[in-house]
Tab-separated table of C-alpha atoms in Angstrom:
chain	number	residue	atom	x	y	z
A	1	MET	CA	-0.208	0.067	-0.171
A	2	ARG	CA	2.835	2.478	1.017
A	3	ILE	CA	4.599	1.563	-2.533
A	4	ASN	CA	1.180	2.528	-4.284
A	5	LYS	CA	1.072	5.659	-2.632
A	6	ILE	CA	4.765	6.837	-3.728
A	7	LEU	CA	3.907	5.579	-7.110
A	8	TRP	CA	0.630	7.564	-7.685
A	9	SER	CA	2.859	11.014	-5.855
A	10	LEU	CA	5.650	10.492	-8.436
A	11	THR	CA	2.953	10.110	-10.914
A	12	VAL	CA	0.977	13.316	-9.694
A	13	LEU	CA	4.611	15.090	-9.922
A	14	LEU	CA	5.304	13.945	-13.196
A	15	VAL	CA	2.332	15.523	-15.128
A	16	GLY	CA	2.555	18.528	-12.575
A	17	LEU	CA	6.028	18.837	-14.493
A	18	ASN	CA	5.160	18.226	-17.923
A	19	SER	CA	1.810	21.039	-17.491
A	20	GLN	CA	4.659	23.484	-15.875
A	21	VAL	CA	6.735	22.793	-19.016
A	22	SER	CA	3.975	23.246	-21.815
A	23	VAL	CA	2.380	26.449	-19.983
A	24	ALA	CA	6.029	27.780	-20.493
A	25	LYS	CA	6.244	27.124	-23.666
A	26	SER	CA	3.152	28.250	-24.833
A	27	SER	CA	3.904	31.347	-22.856
A	28	ASP	CA	7.273	31.811	-24.744
A	29	ASP	CA	5.411	31.050	-28.090
A	30	ASP	CA	3.398	33.812	-27.499
A	31	ASN	CA	6.122	36.102	-26.889
A	32	ASP	CA	7.674	35.445	-30.049
A	33	GLU	CA	8.049	38.398	-32.315
A	34	THR	CA	8.742	38.428	-35.802
A	35	LEU	CA	11.708	40.913	-37.105
A	36	VAL	CA	11.847	42.030	-40.622
A	37	VAL	CA	14.798	43.262	-41.896
A	38	GLU	CA	14.326	45.501	-45.383
A	39	ALA	CA	16.995	46.650	-47.503
A	40	THR	CA	17.198	47.917	-50.617
A	41	ALA	CA	19.391	46.821	-53.596
A	42	GLU	CA	21.909	49.925	-52.962
A	43	GLN	CA	22.119	49.190	-49.357
A	44	VAL	CA	22.967	45.509	-49.544
A	45	LEU	CA	25.697	46.396	-52.575
A	46	LYS	CA	27.440	48.697	-50.432
A	47	GLN	CA	27.711	46.055	-47.728
A	48	GLN	CA	29.465	43.598	-50.027
A	49	PRO	CA	32.958	43.505	-49.970
A	50	GLY	CA	34.507	44.321	-53.588
A	51	VAL	CA	31.298	46.670	-54.191
A	52	SER	CA	31.420	50.285	-55.093
A	53	VAL	CA	28.001	52.322	-55.543
A	54	ILE	CA	28.010	55.626	-57.052
A	55	THR	CA	24.484	57.167	-56.575
A	56	SER	CA	22.694	59.897	-58.349
A	57	GLU	CA	23.653	62.383	-55.678
A	58	ASP	CA	27.335	61.436	-55.727
A	59	ILE	CA	27.278	62.373	-59.373
A	60	LYS	CA	25.254	65.257	-58.542
A	61	LYS	CA	28.026	66.803	-56.500
A	62	THR	CA	30.887	65.782	-58.439
A	63	PRO	CA	29.753	66.043	-62.309
A	64	PRO	CA	32.035	64.289	-64.573
A	65	VAL	CA	34.087	66.315	-67.171
A	66	ASN	CA	33.814	64.180	-70.194
A	67	ASP	CA	31.427	61.209	-69.380
A	68	LEU	CA	31.227	58.466	-66.475
A	69	SER	CA	34.198	57.232	-66.587
A	70	ASP	CA	35.457	60.494	-64.849
A	71	ILE	CA	33.400	59.411	-61.371
A	72	ILE	CA	34.264	55.215	-61.993
A	73	ARG	CA	37.827	56.065	-62.193
A	74	LYS	CA	38.123	57.000	-58.831
A	75	MET	CA	36.527	53.998	-57.069
A	76	PRO	CA	38.990	51.561	-55.490
A	77	GLY	CA	41.033	49.386	-58.131
A	78	VAL	CA	39.597	50.894	-61.495
A	79	ASN	CA	42.172	53.042	-63.794
A	80	LEU	CA	41.327	54.496	-67.390
A	81	THR	CA	43.986	52.927	-69.797
A	82	GLY	CA	45.162	54.762	-72.678
A	83	ASN	CA	48.255	55.396	-74.798
A	84	SER	CA	49.849	58.118	-72.363
A	85	ALA	CA	50.213	57.824	-68.817
A	86	SER	CA	46.979	59.707	-67.547
A	87	GLY	CA	44.763	57.612	-69.701
A	88	THR	CA	43.177	60.461	-71.355
A	89	ARG	CA	44.783	60.507	-74.835
A	90	GLY	CA	41.826	61.190	-77.287
A	91	ASN	CA	38.860	58.857	-77.111
A	92	ASN	CA	41.365	55.763	-75.988
A	93	ARG	CA	39.889	55.970	-72.401
A	94	GLN	CA	38.674	52.760	-71.402
A	95	ILE	CA	37.895	51.505	-67.930
A	96	ASP	CA	40.357	48.753	-66.682
A	97	ILE	CA	39.627	47.099	-63.370
A	98	ARG	CA	42.279	45.566	-60.783
A	99	GLY	CA	44.771	45.589	-64.118
A	100	MET	CA	43.372	42.867	-66.026
A	101	GLY	CA	42.391	45.164	-69.105
A	102	PRO	CA	39.662	46.820	-70.753
A	103	GLU	CA	38.882	43.616	-72.750
A	104	ASN	CA	38.004	41.700	-69.153
A	105	THR	CA	35.823	44.570	-67.897
A	106	LEU	CA	32.442	44.163	-68.640
A	107	ILE	CA	30.363	47.653	-69.441
A	108	LEU	CA	26.414	46.883	-68.393
A	109	ILE	CA	23.391	49.140	-68.953
A	110	ASP	CA	20.404	48.182	-66.825
A	111	GLY	CA	22.234	44.827	-66.875
A	112	VAL	CA	22.451	44.479	-70.769
A	113	PRO	CA	26.198	44.109	-71.610
A	114	VAL	CA	27.121	46.962	-73.900
A	115	THR	CA	29.574	46.071	-76.609
A	116	SER	CA	30.164	48.612	-79.096
A	117	ARG	CA	33.505	48.771	-78.659
A	118	ASN	CA	34.087	45.103	-80.112
A	119	SER	CA	32.948	46.796	-83.470
A	120	VAL	CA	36.440	49.021	-83.024
A	121	ARG	CA	39.705	47.116	-84.235
A	122	TYR	CA	42.974	46.805	-82.384
A	123	SER	CA	45.598	48.903	-82.281
A	124	TRP	CA	49.267	47.707	-82.319
A	125	ARG	CA	49.571	48.171	-78.914
A	126	GLY	CA	46.378	46.097	-78.043
A	127	GLU	CA	44.251	49.084	-77.260
A	128	ARG	CA	41.091	49.749	-79.037
A	129	ASP	CA	40.231	53.572	-80.180
A	130	THR	CA	37.258	54.237	-77.857
A	131	ARG	CA	35.784	55.692	-74.982
A	132	GLY	CA	34.827	51.889	-73.469
A	133	ASP	CA	30.919	52.531	-73.841
A	134	THR	CA	30.712	55.029	-70.622
A	135	ASN	CA	29.368	57.747	-72.694
A	136	TRP	CA	26.162	56.580	-73.471
A	137	VAL	CA	24.486	57.551	-70.738
A	138	PRO	CA	24.092	61.583	-69.783
A	139	PRO	CA	24.756	61.676	-66.077
A	140	GLU	CA	21.458	63.114	-65.609
A	141	GLN	CA	19.803	59.758	-66.426
A	142	VAL	CA	22.038	57.822	-63.706
A	143	GLU	CA	20.070	56.354	-60.781
A	144	ARG	CA	23.379	54.386	-59.432
A	145	ILE	CA	26.735	52.887	-60.695
A	146	GLU	CA	27.524	49.425	-59.453
A	147	VAL	CA	31.329	48.707	-59.503
A	148	ILE	CA	32.071	44.976	-58.860
A	149	ARG	CA	35.953	44.270	-58.402
A	150	GLY	CA	36.633	41.189	-58.829
A	151	PRO	CA	36.124	38.011	-61.509
A	152	ALA	CA	32.128	37.790	-61.883
A	153	ALA	CA	32.202	35.443	-64.910
A	154	ALA	CA	30.385	32.538	-63.140
A	155	ARG	CA	27.361	35.543	-63.121
A	156	TYR	CA	27.606	37.674	-65.531
A	157	GLY	CA	29.568	35.654	-68.002
A	158	SER	CA	32.825	36.060	-70.511
A	159	GLY	CA	34.626	39.493	-70.212
A	160	ALA	CA	34.222	40.005	-66.959
A	161	ALA	CA	37.456	38.425	-65.290
A	162	GLY	CA	38.340	41.861	-63.813
A	163	GLY	CA	35.014	43.343	-62.796
A	164	VAL	CA	31.703	44.227	-63.994
A	165	VAL	CA	30.236	48.140	-64.117
A	166	ASN	CA	26.724	48.000	-64.106
A	167	ILE	CA	25.186	51.765	-64.917
A	168	ILE	CA	21.151	51.651	-63.722
A	169	THR	CA	19.607	54.171	-65.763
A	170	LYS	CA	16.225	55.940	-63.565
A	171	ARG	CA	12.742	54.870	-64.705
A	172	PRO	CA	10.845	56.524	-66.573
A	173	THR	CA	8.182	58.503	-65.513
A	174	ASN	CA	4.142	58.399	-65.767
A	175	ASP	CA	4.203	62.537	-66.130
A	176	TRP	CA	6.213	64.744	-69.031
A	177	HIS	CA	9.287	65.654	-67.516
A	178	GLY	CA	12.288	67.470	-69.346
A	179	SER	CA	15.856	68.575	-68.491
A	180	LEU	CA	18.588	70.506	-69.979
A	181	SER	CA	22.176	71.008	-68.032
A	182	LEU	CA	25.179	72.744	-69.291
A	183	TYR	CA	28.488	72.131	-68.018
A	184	THR	CA	32.056	73.878	-68.758
A	185	ASN	CA	35.922	73.686	-67.260
A	186	GLN	CA	37.751	76.302	-68.158
A	187	PRO	CA	41.470	76.131	-66.929
A	188	GLU	CA	43.518	79.507	-66.107
A	189	SER	CA	46.047	78.840	-68.297
A	190	SER	CA	45.484	79.053	-72.020
A	191	ASP	CA	47.950	75.763	-72.231
A	192	GLU	CA	45.180	73.322	-71.480
A	193	GLY	CA	42.037	72.556	-73.180
A	194	ALA	CA	38.670	74.000	-72.080
A	195	THR	CA	35.591	71.461	-71.303
A	196	ARG	CA	31.979	72.086	-72.964
A	197	ARG	CA	29.000	69.943	-72.055
A	198	ALA	CA	25.537	69.994	-72.991
A	199	ASN	CA	22.859	67.274	-71.871
A	200	PHE	CA	19.240	66.743	-72.432
A	201	SER	CA	16.216	64.716	-70.911
A	202	LEU	CA	12.761	63.911	-71.868
A	203	SER	CA	10.418	61.201	-70.818
A	204	GLY	CA	6.946	61.048	-70.172
A	205	PRO	CA	3.885	58.599	-71.384
A	206	LEU	CA	3.194	57.443	-74.732
A	207	ALA	CA	0.172	55.364	-73.984
A	208	GLY	CA	-1.155	56.188	-70.650
A	209	ASN	CA	0.751	54.493	-68.339
A	210	ALA	CA	0.822	51.334	-70.486
A	211	LEU	CA	4.261	52.435	-72.341
A	212	THR	CA	6.524	55.207	-71.370
A	213	THR	CA	9.049	56.664	-73.542
A	214	ARG	CA	12.635	58.614	-72.783
A	215	LEU	CA	14.969	60.263	-75.094
A	216	TYR	CA	18.234	61.793	-74.170
A	217	GLY	CA	21.262	62.776	-75.683
A	218	ASN	CA	24.488	64.619	-75.276
A	219	LEU	CA	27.294	66.943	-76.905
A	220	ASN	CA	30.316	67.129	-75.555
A	221	LYS	CA	33.782	68.761	-76.361
A	222	THR	CA	37.233	68.983	-74.673
A	223	ASP	CA	39.819	71.045	-76.374
A	224	ALA	CA	43.478	69.807	-77.094
A	225	ASP	CA	46.265	70.976	-74.759
A	226	SER	CA	49.310	72.566	-75.958
A	227	TRP	CA	51.839	70.516	-77.706
A	228	ASP	CA	54.177	71.886	-75.355
A	229	ILE	CA	52.266	71.251	-72.248
A	230	ASN	CA	54.780	68.516	-71.031
A	231	SER	CA	57.997	69.153	-72.964
A	232	PRO	CA	60.274	68.707	-69.981
A	233	VAL	CA	58.924	65.262	-69.392
A	234	GLY	CA	61.149	64.023	-72.160
A	235	THR	CA	58.650	61.453	-73.559
A	236	LYS	CA	57.681	60.946	-77.292
A	237	ASN	CA	53.681	60.509	-76.042
A	238	ALA	CA	52.784	63.672	-74.110
A	239	ALA	CA	50.445	62.944	-71.320
A	240	GLY	CA	48.036	66.024	-71.879
A	241	HIS	CA	44.300	66.017	-73.545
A	242	GLU	CA	44.118	65.482	-76.975
A	243	GLY	CA	41.045	66.928	-78.645
A	244	VAL	CA	38.096	65.020	-78.163
A	245	ARG	CA	34.123	65.305	-79.665
A	246	ASN	CA	30.906	62.784	-78.981
A	247	LYS	CA	27.250	63.344	-79.950
A	248	ASP	CA	24.649	60.715	-78.423
A	249	ILE	CA	21.523	60.533	-79.133
A	250	THR	CA	19.022	57.533	-77.082
A	251	ALA	CA	15.621	56.363	-77.205
A	252	LEU	CA	14.232	54.018	-74.948
A	253	SER	CA	10.435	52.593	-74.387
A	254	ARG	CA	9.087	50.581	-72.033
A	255	GLY	CA	5.839	48.783	-70.938
A	256	ASN	CA	4.976	48.818	-67.581
């Protein structure tokens, strides 16, 4: 009889413990909160190593002299190649990431490869007389620029062994908007060439909200530096600017 009482007491004790554990677990479940972390693609990219993001605000604060390469070249690991030490001789002004060469630097506009430089033949030094596909989009039409350093061929395909430059443009709006901007750079010395640039853009709906369009273009001209501006250097290929003129007009239509 005594043994039965002891067993009964142990059974009641175990049942009580299980009830307390169940109540505690239920209480913990009721107190659980769901934490949602939201981040934009731009914020996520900024946290990744080997990635730099240039925003539209950055471009507005420091507008480029000729094209977007003036801003992209300031990112870590990015250089401009050319026949001169400065990489700014004439049109030969291509982006080079981590010294892998411009042929291993992929230029994208809204995720689509821009390969117009492939139509230009190689020079005897293995370079192309091209601006490297960076003057197609006016700076005012750029939402952000993503510069990815390091091999990215697995994601973007061939031509991205050195890195990727992805130029994200602003979306066409549902209302008609237009802009015109003028920029000039006048050096103090008459030996240095002046720079002038004009950009325009026009965007709006063609068929209500179903179809929008955008038209933009630019005209920029840089005068040549004086031929003897770098004469004390003693090299045949002076590092001064050669004269260059670029004209571009682009139209884009997008359905919603």
